[in-house]
């Protein structure tokens, strides 16, 4: 049994898709499949139920998953005892805006000379790396609990509506969600950000309408470019909207109580970085 095989197994178990796991691991899908098959032969048990439509963990796979994560985390800790990172490795979340700058400034005051390395990754990857010891902490929003990781609540991140600058609602000081019922909504796929999608779609349904599906775009910049040329709307974190410059798009707050997701800091449940205490204090400095 190799660490590489366990790493591939964990990736497939978390993605429940061999192709997505291969993309996450930056290798070809056939290599992932081959290593999983070798692991299954060595263990004498099938770890996944495979069908053309879905991949699921078997009972043996479910029992192996926490053990595999524990082995990978132990391996990372063993590497760290030999060459402990001099600085702090932090996973970042989309839309932190000025929050991140202020936290980093506060951390630099508390821990001068300690380098910080930032990693922009999908939420699942951030959590997996914190659990496995490959990140010291990660900013996350409304995530499901992950073994080996604790999430410290930090601050609420309000959302604002992004509209065409020429739309009649664009000049308002605030708007209600119900006023957007006639505009198509352009959002990321739920798999990419389930908390955000559920919050926005749920708010629309509470306002007694089903949002009209807008075009699926690859990035926020692409979405804002589309909004600038056609009647669409989306949501953007208020902290992010303050640093975005798009003359063809207006950012309008939602009427109270508004929409918001809570930002938290995911940290290892055990063996934290020696600099983590200073980072948490820096987050508190920013939030106070």
PDB file of C-alpha atoms in Angstrom:
ATOM      1  CA  UNK A   1       0.000   0.000   0.000  1.00  0.00           C
ATOM      2  CA  UNK A   2       1.454   3.353  -1.063  1.00  0.00           C
ATOM      3  CA  UNK A   3       0.742   6.859   0.198  1.00  0.00           C
ATOM      4  CA  UNK A   4       0.054   7.824  -3.410  1.00  0.00           C
ATOM      5  CA  UNK A   5      -2.713   5.220  -3.628  1.00  0.00           C
ATOM      6  CA  UNK A   6      -4.300   6.481  -0.417  1.00  0.00           C
ATOM      7  CA  UNK A   7      -4.098  10.059  -1.692  1.00  0.00           C
ATOM      8  CA  UNK A   8      -5.843   9.074  -4.931  1.00  0.00           C
ATOM      9  CA  UNK A   9      -8.459   7.109  -2.980  1.00  0.00           C
ATOM     10  CA  UNK A  10      -9.258  10.110  -0.734  1.00  0.00           C
ATOM     11  CA  UNK A  11      -9.559  12.415  -3.750  1.00  0.00           C
ATOM     12  CA  UNK A  12     -12.029  10.089  -5.503  1.00  0.00           C
ATOM     13  CA  UNK A  13     -13.952   9.527  -2.244  1.00  0.00           C
ATOM     14  CA  UNK A  14     -14.366  13.287  -1.765  1.00  0.00           C
ATOM     15  CA  UNK A  15     -15.236  14.076  -5.386  1.00  0.00           C
ATOM     16  CA  UNK A  16     -17.192  10.852  -6.080  1.00  0.00           C
ATOM     17  CA  UNK A  17     -16.005  11.275  -9.655  1.00  0.00           C
ATOM     18  CA  UNK A  18     -12.812   9.878 -11.172  1.00  0.00           C
ATOM     19  CA  UNK A  19     -12.488  12.697 -13.713  1.00  0.00           C
ATOM     20  CA  UNK A  20     -12.812  15.486 -11.136  1.00  0.00           C
ATOM     21  CA  UNK A  21     -10.402  13.686  -8.824  1.00  0.00           C
ATOM     22  CA  UNK A  22      -7.864  13.482 -11.648  1.00  0.00           C
ATOM     23  CA  UNK A  23      -8.241  17.216 -12.347  1.00  0.00           C
ATOM     24  CA  UNK A  24      -7.743  17.969  -8.657  1.00  0.00           C
ATOM     25  CA  UNK A  25      -4.615  15.774  -8.568  1.00  0.00           C
ATOM     26  CA  UNK A  26      -3.348  17.199 -11.887  1.00  0.00           C
ATOM     27  CA  UNK A  27      -2.917  13.749 -13.439  1.00  0.00           C
ATOM     28  CA  UNK A  28      -4.730  11.743 -16.102  1.00  0.00           C
ATOM     29  CA  UNK A  29      -7.854   9.823 -15.131  1.00  0.00           C
ATOM     30  CA  UNK A  30      -6.415   6.477 -16.214  1.00  0.00           C
ATOM     31  CA  UNK A  31      -3.604   6.793 -13.656  1.00  0.00           C
ATOM     32  CA  UNK A  32      -6.133   7.370 -10.868  1.00  0.00           C
ATOM     33  CA  UNK A  33      -8.208   4.355 -11.953  1.00  0.00           C
ATOM     34  CA  UNK A  34      -5.148   2.095 -12.173  1.00  0.00           C
ATOM     35  CA  UNK A  35      -3.888   3.001  -8.707  1.00  0.00           C
ATOM     36  CA  UNK A  36      -7.339   2.556  -7.150  1.00  0.00           C
ATOM     37  CA  UNK A  37      -7.629  -0.881  -8.786  1.00  0.00           C
ATOM     38  CA  UNK A  38      -4.202  -1.879  -7.431  1.00  0.00           C
ATOM     39  CA  UNK A  39      -5.219  -0.737  -3.964  1.00  0.00           C
ATOM     40  CA  UNK A  40      -8.443  -2.752  -4.192  1.00  0.00           C
ATOM     41  CA  UNK A  41      -6.518  -5.856  -5.273  1.00  0.00           C
ATOM     42  CA  UNK A  42      -4.068  -5.427  -2.402  1.00  0.00           C
ATOM     43  CA  UNK A  43      -6.861  -4.984   0.141  1.00  0.00           C
ATOM     44  CA  UNK A  44      -9.039  -7.677  -1.388  1.00  0.00           C
ATOM     45  CA  UNK A  45     -12.109  -5.445  -1.402  1.00  0.00           C
ATOM     46  CA  UNK A  46     -13.910  -3.099  -3.762  1.00  0.00           C
ATOM     47  CA  UNK A  47     -13.798   0.464  -2.467  1.00  0.00           C
ATOM     48  CA  UNK A  48     -16.223   2.054  -4.937  1.00  0.00           C
ATOM     49  CA  UNK A  49     -19.491   1.106  -6.609  1.00  0.00           C
ATOM     50  CA  UNK A  50     -18.999   2.265 -10.180  1.00  0.00           C
ATOM     51  CA  UNK A  51     -21.788   2.909 -12.650  1.00  0.00           C
ATOM     52  CA  UNK A  52     -22.007   5.076 -15.795  1.00  0.00           C
ATOM     53  CA  UNK A  53     -23.979   7.694 -13.859  1.00  0.00           C
ATOM     54  CA  UNK A  54     -22.436   7.777 -10.401  1.00  0.00           C
ATOM     55  CA  UNK A  55     -19.621   6.624  -8.154  1.00  0.00           C
ATOM     56  CA  UNK A  56     -20.327   5.671  -4.541  1.00  0.00           C
ATOM     57  CA  UNK A  57     -18.227   4.371  -1.668  1.00  0.00           C
ATOM     58  CA  UNK A  58     -18.803   0.770  -0.681  1.00  0.00           C
ATOM     59  CA  UNK A  59     -18.948  -0.200   2.970  1.00  0.00           C
ATOM     60  CA  UNK A  60     -15.253  -1.059   2.820  1.00  0.00           C
ATOM     61  CA  UNK A  61     -14.528   2.323   1.228  1.00  0.00           C
ATOM     62  CA  UNK A  62     -16.439   4.172   3.934  1.00  0.00           C
ATOM     63  CA  UNK A  63     -14.449   2.347   6.628  1.00  0.00           C
ATOM     64  CA  UNK A  64     -11.145   3.039   4.882  1.00  0.00           C
ATOM     65  CA  UNK A  65     -11.714   6.782   4.301  1.00  0.00           C
ATOM     66  CA  UNK A  66     -11.074   8.085   7.863  1.00  0.00           C
ATOM     67  CA  UNK A  67      -8.099   5.742   8.229  1.00  0.00           C
ATOM     68  CA  UNK A  68      -6.626   6.902   4.914  1.00  0.00           C
ATOM     69  CA  UNK A  69      -7.006  10.554   5.935  1.00  0.00           C
ATOM     70  CA  UNK A  70      -5.306   9.774   9.249  1.00  0.00           C
ATOM     71  CA  UNK A  71      -2.376   8.053   7.507  1.00  0.00           C
ATOM     72  CA  UNK A  72      -1.912  10.971   5.082  1.00  0.00           C
ATOM     73  CA  UNK A  73      -2.079  13.491   7.926  1.00  0.00           C
ATOM     74  CA  UNK A  74       0.504  11.497   9.886  1.00  0.00           C
ATOM     75  CA  UNK A  75       2.776  11.431   6.845  1.00  0.00           C
ATOM     76  CA  UNK A  76       2.487  15.210   6.493  1.00  0.00           C
ATOM     77  CA  UNK A  77       3.328  15.664  10.175  1.00  0.00           C
ATOM     78  CA  UNK A  78       6.343  13.397   9.765  1.00  0.00           C
ATOM     79  CA  UNK A  79       7.591  15.516   6.860  1.00  0.00           C
ATOM     80  CA  UNK A  80       6.982  18.665   8.890  1.00  0.00           C
ATOM     81  CA  UNK A  81       9.171  17.442  11.769  1.00  0.00           C
ATOM     82  CA  UNK A  82      12.086  17.184   9.337  1.00  0.00           C
ATOM     83  CA  UNK A  83      11.520  20.429   7.456  1.00  0.00           C
ATOM     84  CA  UNK A  84       8.875  22.496   9.201  1.00  0.00           C
ATOM     85  CA  UNK A  85       7.650  25.379   7.058  1.00  0.00           C
ATOM     86  CA  UNK A  86       9.100  28.678   8.195  1.00  0.00           C
ATOM     87  CA  UNK A  87       5.911  30.604   7.549  1.00  0.00           C
ATOM     88  CA  UNK A  88       2.157  30.227   7.393  1.00  0.00           C
ATOM     89  CA  UNK A  89       0.242  28.550   4.543  1.00  0.00           C
ATOM     90  CA  UNK A  90      -3.278  29.934   4.191  1.00  0.00           C
ATOM     91  CA  UNK A  91      -6.061  28.960   1.791  1.00  0.00           C
ATOM     92  CA  UNK A  92      -8.064  31.937   0.568  1.00  0.00           C
ATOM     93  CA  UNK A  93     -11.738  32.281  -0.320  1.00  0.00           C
ATOM     94  CA  UNK A  94     -13.307  34.233  -3.157  1.00  0.00           C
ATOM     95  CA  UNK A  95     -14.548  37.688  -2.266  1.00  0.00           C
ATOM     96  CA  UNK A  96     -12.504  38.374   0.881  1.00  0.00           C
ATOM     97  CA  UNK A  97     -11.572  41.760  -0.555  1.00  0.00           C
ATOM     98  CA  UNK A  98     -10.224  44.204   2.014  1.00  0.00           C
ATOM     99  CA  UNK A  99     -10.810  41.684   4.829  1.00  0.00           C
ATOM    100  CA  UNK A 100      -7.765  39.702   3.734  1.00  0.00           C
ATOM    101  CA  UNK A 101      -5.509  42.755   3.496  1.00  0.00           C
ATOM    102  CA  UNK A 102      -6.474  43.864   7.002  1.00  0.00           C
ATOM    103  CA  UNK A 103      -5.940  40.410   8.509  1.00  0.00           C
ATOM    104  CA  UNK A 104      -2.525  40.109   6.854  1.00  0.00           C
ATOM    105  CA  UNK A 105      -1.549  43.581   8.088  1.00  0.00           C
ATOM    106  CA  UNK A 106      -2.606  42.672  11.629  1.00  0.00           C
ATOM    107  CA  UNK A 107      -0.706  39.376  11.425  1.00  0.00           C
ATOM    108  CA  UNK A 108       2.432  41.163  10.206  1.00  0.00           C
ATOM    109  CA  UNK A 109       2.264  43.439  13.266  1.00  0.00           C
ATOM    110  CA  UNK A 110       1.883  40.476  15.609  1.00  0.00           C
ATOM    111  CA  UNK A 111       4.422  38.203  13.898  1.00  0.00           C
ATOM    112  CA  UNK A 112       6.926  40.410  12.049  1.00  0.00           C
ATOM    113  CA  UNK A 113       9.204  38.538   9.703  1.00  0.00           C
ATOM    114  CA  UNK A 114       6.979  35.458   9.404  1.00  0.00           C
ATOM    115  CA  UNK A 115       6.285  34.844   5.690  1.00  0.00           C
ATOM    116  CA  UNK A 116       2.757  34.049   4.552  1.00  0.00           C
ATOM    117  CA  UNK A 117       1.978  31.924   1.503  1.00  0.00           C
ATOM    118  CA  UNK A 118      -1.541  32.185   0.046  1.00  0.00           C
ATOM    119  CA  UNK A 119      -3.305  29.446  -1.920  1.00  0.00           C
ATOM    120  CA  UNK A 120      -6.441  30.116  -3.971  1.00  0.00           C
ATOM    121  CA  UNK A 121      -8.260  26.763  -4.127  1.00  0.00           C
ATOM    122  CA  UNK A 122     -11.804  25.336  -4.231  1.00  0.00           C
ATOM    123  CA  UNK A 123     -13.374  24.988  -0.783  1.00  0.00           C
ATOM    124  CA  UNK A 124     -13.184  21.173  -0.723  1.00  0.00           C
ATOM    125  CA  UNK A 125      -9.496  21.276  -1.606  1.00  0.00           C
ATOM    126  CA  UNK A 126      -8.820  23.895   1.081  1.00  0.00           C
ATOM    127  CA  UNK A 127     -10.438  21.726   3.738  1.00  0.00           C
ATOM    128  CA  UNK A 128      -8.665  18.591   2.524  1.00  0.00           C
ATOM    129  CA  UNK A 129      -5.315  20.341   2.716  1.00  0.00           C
ATOM    130  CA  UNK A 130      -5.980  21.633   6.225  1.00  0.00           C
ATOM    131  CA  UNK A 131      -7.002  18.122   7.316  1.00  0.00           C
ATOM    132  CA  UNK A 132      -3.904  16.658   5.673  1.00  0.00           C
ATOM    133  CA  UNK A 133      -1.472  19.213   7.074  1.00  0.00           C
ATOM    134  CA  UNK A 134      -0.729  20.844   3.719  1.00  0.00           C
ATOM    135  CA  UNK A 135      -2.324  24.141   4.808  1.00  0.00           C
ATOM    136  CA  UNK A 136      -2.040  25.696   8.245  1.00  0.00           C
ATOM    137  CA  UNK A 137      -5.447  27.405   7.942  1.00  0.00           C
ATOM    138  CA  UNK A 138      -8.030  28.354   5.334  1.00  0.00           C
ATOM    139  CA  UNK A 139     -10.784  30.933   5.042  1.00  0.00           C
ATOM    140  CA  UNK A 140     -14.106  29.214   4.296  1.00  0.00           C
ATOM    141  CA  UNK A 141     -17.811  30.017   4.227  1.00  0.00           C
ATOM    142  CA  UNK A 142     -20.641  27.808   5.519  1.00  0.00           C
ATOM    143  CA  UNK A 143     -18.935  24.459   4.884  1.00  0.00           C
ATOM    144  CA  UNK A 144     -19.896  20.978   6.034  1.00  0.00           C
ATOM    145  CA  UNK A 145     -17.765  19.608   8.909  1.00  0.00           C
ATOM    146  CA  UNK A 146     -14.675  17.637   7.871  1.00  0.00           C
ATOM    147  CA  UNK A 147     -12.879  15.151  10.148  1.00  0.00           C
ATOM    148  CA  UNK A 148      -9.706  16.622  11.581  1.00  0.00           C
ATOM    149  CA  UNK A 149     -10.754  20.237  10.957  1.00  0.00           C
ATOM    150  CA  UNK A 150     -12.377  22.859  13.191  1.00  0.00           C
ATOM    151  CA  UNK A 151     -13.917  26.055  11.847  1.00  0.00           C
ATOM    152  CA  UNK A 152     -13.694  29.249  13.919  1.00  0.00           C
ATOM    153  CA  UNK A 153     -16.455  31.752  13.076  1.00  0.00           C
ATOM    154  CA  UNK A 154     -15.066  35.172  12.154  1.00  0.00           C
ATOM    155  CA  UNK A 155     -17.436  37.703  10.573  1.00  0.00           C
ATOM    156  CA  UNK A 156     -20.582  37.889   8.398  1.00  0.00           C
ATOM    157  CA  UNK A 157     -20.028  38.728   4.729  1.00  0.00           C
ATOM    158  CA  UNK A 158     -23.063  40.570   3.299  1.00  0.00           C
ATOM    159  CA  UNK A 159     -23.974  40.074  -0.342  1.00  0.00           C
ATOM    160  CA  UNK A 160     -25.081  42.758  -2.786  1.00  0.00           C
ATOM    161  CA  UNK A 161     -26.899  42.461  -6.108  1.00  0.00           C
ATOM    162  CA  UNK A 162     -24.943  43.091  -9.303  1.00  0.00           C
ATOM    163  CA  UNK A 163     -27.180  44.623 -12.012  1.00  0.00           C
ATOM    164  CA  UNK A 164     -26.741  46.347 -15.363  1.00  0.00           C
ATOM    165  CA  UNK A 165     -25.895  49.983 -14.648  1.00  0.00           C
ATOM    166  CA  UNK A 166     -28.707  50.995 -17.023  1.00  0.00           C
ATOM    167  CA  UNK A 167     -31.407  49.003 -15.193  1.00  0.00           C
ATOM    168  CA  UNK A 168     -34.071  51.053 -13.327  1.00  0.00           C
ATOM    169  CA  UNK A 169     -33.118  49.357 -10.032  1.00  0.00           C
ATOM    170  CA  UNK A 170     -29.451  50.285 -10.388  1.00  0.00           C
ATOM    171  CA  UNK A 171     -29.904  53.742  -8.896  1.00  0.00           C
ATOM    172  CA  UNK A 172     -31.698  52.542  -5.767  1.00  0.00           C
ATOM    173  CA  UNK A 173     -30.082  52.734  -2.307  1.00  0.00           C
ATOM    174  CA  UNK A 174     -31.340  49.209  -1.594  1.00  0.00           C
ATOM    175  CA  UNK A 175     -33.650  46.641  -3.151  1.00  0.00           C
ATOM    176  CA  UNK A 176     -35.760  43.678  -2.128  1.00  0.00           C
ATOM    177  CA  UNK A 177     -35.063  40.259  -3.593  1.00  0.00           C
ATOM    178  CA  UNK A 178     -38.618  40.111  -4.937  1.00  0.00           C
ATOM    179  CA  UNK A 179     -37.894  43.054  -7.258  1.00  0.00           C
ATOM    180  CA  UNK A 180     -35.464  40.870  -9.216  1.00  0.00           C
ATOM    181  CA  UNK A 181     -38.064  38.249 -10.153  1.00  0.00           C
ATOM    182  CA  UNK A 182     -38.164  39.282 -13.810  1.00  0.00           C
ATOM    183  CA  UNK A 183     -34.396  39.132 -14.371  1.00  0.00           C
ATOM    184  CA  UNK A 184     -32.459  35.922 -15.130  1.00  0.00           C
ATOM    185  CA  UNK A 185     -30.036  34.954 -12.357  1.00  0.00           C
ATOM    186  CA  UNK A 186     -26.440  34.047 -13.273  1.00  0.00           C
ATOM    187  CA  UNK A 187     -24.847  31.931 -10.511  1.00  0.00           C
ATOM    188  CA  UNK A 188     -22.011  29.455 -10.208  1.00  0.00           C
ATOM    189  CA  UNK A 189     -22.960  25.779 -10.205  1.00  0.00           C
ATOM    190  CA  UNK A 190     -24.147  24.437  -6.883  1.00  0.00           C
ATOM    191  CA  UNK A 191     -21.277  21.938  -6.730  1.00  0.00           C
ATOM    192  CA  UNK A 192     -18.823  24.841  -6.805  1.00  0.00           C
ATOM    193  CA  UNK A 193     -20.458  26.828  -3.983  1.00  0.00           C
ATOM    194  CA  UNK A 194     -23.485  25.074  -2.452  1.00  0.00           C
ATOM    195  CA  UNK A 195     -23.852  27.482   0.494  1.00  0.00           C
ATOM    196  CA  UNK A 196     -24.051  30.538  -1.760  1.00  0.00           C
ATOM    197  CA  UNK A 197     -26.431  28.958  -4.273  1.00  0.00           C
ATOM    198  CA  UNK A 198     -28.732  27.617  -1.552  1.00  0.00           C
ATOM    199  CA  UNK A 199     -28.810  31.010   0.184  1.00  0.00           C
ATOM    200  CA  UNK A 200     -29.696  32.979  -2.963  1.00  0.00           C
ATOM    201  CA  UNK A 201     -32.169  30.475  -4.434  1.00  0.00           C
ATOM    202  CA  UNK A 202     -33.755  30.056  -1.003  1.00  0.00           C
ATOM    203  CA  UNK A 203     -34.183  33.841  -0.676  1.00  0.00           C
ATOM    204  CA  UNK A 204     -35.891  33.951  -4.077  1.00  0.00           C
ATOM    205  CA  UNK A 205     -38.290  31.180  -3.070  1.00  0.00           C
ATOM    206  CA  UNK A 206     -39.056  32.944   0.213  1.00  0.00           C
ATOM    207  CA  UNK A 207     -39.920  35.983  -1.931  1.00  0.00           C
ATOM    208  CA  UNK A 208     -42.452  33.773  -3.785  1.00  0.00           C
ATOM    209  CA  UNK A 209     -40.652  33.300  -7.095  1.00  0.00           C
ATOM    210  CA  UNK A 210     -38.410  30.764  -8.782  1.00  0.00           C
ATOM    211  CA  UNK A 211     -35.312  32.492 -10.215  1.00  0.00           C
ATOM    212  CA  UNK A 212     -35.039  32.486 -13.989  1.00  0.00           C
ATOM    213  CA  UNK A 213     -31.850  30.601 -14.957  1.00  0.00           C
ATOM    214  CA  UNK A 214     -29.241  32.827 -16.580  1.00  0.00           C
ATOM    215  CA  UNK A 215     -26.194  31.834 -18.622  1.00  0.00           C
ATOM    216  CA  UNK A 216     -23.494  29.710 -16.996  1.00  0.00           C
ATOM    217  CA  UNK A 217     -20.181  31.589 -17.124  1.00  0.00           C
ATOM    218  CA  UNK A 218     -16.720  30.533 -16.088  1.00  0.00           C
ATOM    219  CA  UNK A 219     -15.698  33.333 -13.745  1.00  0.00           C
ATOM    220  CA  UNK A 220     -17.048  36.363 -11.917  1.00  0.00           C
ATOM    221  CA  UNK A 221     -15.394  38.661 -14.435  1.00  0.00           C
ATOM    222  CA  UNK A 222     -17.178  36.825 -17.271  1.00  0.00           C
ATOM    223  CA  UNK A 223     -20.486  37.102 -15.411  1.00  0.00           C
ATOM    224  CA  UNK A 224     -20.046  40.839 -14.798  1.00  0.00           C
ATOM    225  CA  UNK A 225     -19.141  41.330 -18.463  1.00  0.00           C
ATOM    226  CA  UNK A 226     -22.392  39.576 -19.438  1.00  0.00           C
ATOM    227  CA  UNK A 227     -24.399  41.691 -16.987  1.00  0.00           C
ATOM    228  CA  UNK A 228     -22.941  44.787 -18.577  1.00  0.00           C
ATOM    229  CA  UNK A 229     -24.401  43.827 -21.953  1.00  0.00           C
ATOM    230  CA  UNK A 230     -27.760  42.179 -21.132  1.00  0.00           C
ATOM    231  CA  UNK A 231     -30.438  42.136 -18.384  1.00  0.00           C
ATOM    232  CA  UNK A 232     -29.095  39.722 -15.763  1.00  0.00           C
ATOM    233  CA  UNK A 233     -28.281  39.761 -12.074  1.00  0.00           C
ATOM    234  CA  UNK A 234     -25.970  37.939  -9.706  1.00  0.00           C
ATOM    235  CA  UNK A 235     -24.651  38.390  -6.183  1.00  0.00           C
ATOM    236  CA  UNK A 236     -21.227  39.618  -5.082  1.00  0.00           C
ATOM    237  CA  UNK A 237     -19.758  39.909  -1.602  1.00  0.00           C
ATOM    238  CA  UNK A 238     -19.949  43.535  -0.481  1.00  0.00           C
ATOM    239  CA  UNK A 239     -16.274  43.469   0.516  1.00  0.00           C
ATOM    240  CA  UNK A 240     -15.435  42.357  -3.014  1.00  0.00           C
ATOM    241  CA  UNK A 241     -17.770  44.851  -4.714  1.00  0.00           C
ATOM    242  CA  UNK A 242     -15.875  47.717  -3.067  1.00  0.00           C
ATOM    243  CA  UNK A 243     -12.720  46.845  -5.013  1.00  0.00           C
ATOM    244  CA  UNK A 244     -14.365  45.919  -8.318  1.00  0.00           C
ATOM    245  CA  UNK A 245     -14.418  48.558 -11.049  1.00  0.00           C
ATOM    246  CA  UNK A 246     -17.041  47.910 -13.690  1.00  0.00           C
ATOM    247  CA  UNK A 247     -18.760  51.055 -15.047  1.00  0.00           C
ATOM    248  CA  UNK A 248     -21.437  48.983 -16.782  1.00  0.00           C
ATOM    249  CA  UNK A 249     -22.434  47.157 -13.574  1.00  0.00           C
ATOM    250  CA  UNK A 250     -24.117  48.567 -10.447  1.00  0.00           C
ATOM    251  CA  UNK A 251     -23.818  46.962  -7.010  1.00  0.00           C
ATOM    252  CA  UNK A 252     -26.935  47.488  -4.887  1.00  0.00           C
ATOM    253  CA  UNK A 253     -27.387  46.329  -1.250  1.00  0.00           C
ATOM    254  CA  UNK A 254     -30.351  44.149  -0.326  1.00  0.00           C
ATOM    255  CA  UNK A 255     -33.001  45.520   2.005  1.00  0.00           C
ATOM    256  CA  UNK A 256     -32.653  44.366   5.643  1.00  0.00           C
ATOM    257  CA  UNK A 257     -32.226  41.696   6.837  1.00  0.00           C
ATOM    258  CA  UNK A 258     -30.263  41.219   3.605  1.00  0.00           C
ATOM    259  CA  UNK A 259     -28.239  38.199   2.522  1.00  0.00           C
ATOM    260  CA  UNK A 260     -24.968  37.150   4.131  1.00  0.00           C
ATOM    261  CA  UNK A 261     -22.683  34.157   4.629  1.00  0.00           C
ATOM    262  CA  UNK A 262     -20.411  33.790   7.642  1.00  0.00           C
ATOM    263  CA  UNK A 263     -16.683  33.613   6.953  1.00  0.00           C
ATOM    264  CA  UNK A 264     -14.738  31.248   9.182  1.00  0.00           C
ATOM    265  CA  UNK A 265     -11.167  30.047   9.584  1.00  0.00           C
ATOM    266  CA  UNK A 266     -10.648  26.305   9.124  1.00  0.00           C
ATOM    267  CA  UNK A 267      -7.810  25.058  11.336  1.00  0.00           C
ATOM    268  CA  UNK A 268      -6.408  21.607  12.153  1.00  0.00           C
ATOM    269  CA  UNK A 269      -8.069  19.903  15.094  1.00  0.00           C
ATOM    270  CA  UNK A 270      -4.613  18.733  16.223  1.00  0.00           C
ATOM    271  CA  UNK A 271      -0.971  19.780  15.787  1.00  0.00           C
ATOM    272  CA  UNK A 272      -1.642  23.416  14.757  1.00  0.00           C
ATOM    273  CA  UNK A 273       1.044  25.672  13.324  1.00  0.00           C
ATOM    274  CA  UNK A 274       2.975  27.661  15.948  1.00  0.00           C
ATOM    275  CA  UNK A 275       1.873  30.837  14.132  1.00  0.00           C
ATOM    276  CA  UNK A 276      -1.837  29.976  14.164  1.00  0.00           C
ATOM    277  CA  UNK A 277      -2.521  31.743  17.463  1.00  0.00           C
ATOM    278  CA  UNK A 278      -1.195  35.003  15.998  1.00  0.00           C
ATOM    279  CA  UNK A 279      -3.365  34.533  12.905  1.00  0.00           C
ATOM    280  CA  UNK A 280      -6.505  34.049  15.017  1.00  0.00           C
ATOM    281  CA  UNK A 281      -5.646  37.153  17.039  1.00  0.00           C
ATOM    282  CA  UNK A 282      -5.131  39.041  13.772  1.00  0.00           C
ATOM    283  CA  UNK A 283      -8.607  37.946  12.642  1.00  0.00           C
ATOM    284  CA  UNK A 284     -10.017  39.181  15.961  1.00  0.00           C
ATOM    285  CA  UNK A 285      -8.138  42.473  15.547  1.00  0.00           C
ATOM    286  CA  UNK A 286      -9.781  42.902  12.162  1.00  0.00           C
ATOM    287  CA  UNK A 287     -13.229  41.968  13.419  1.00  0.00           C
ATOM    288  CA  UNK A 288     -13.136  44.295  16.413  1.00  0.00           C
TER     289      UNK A 288
END
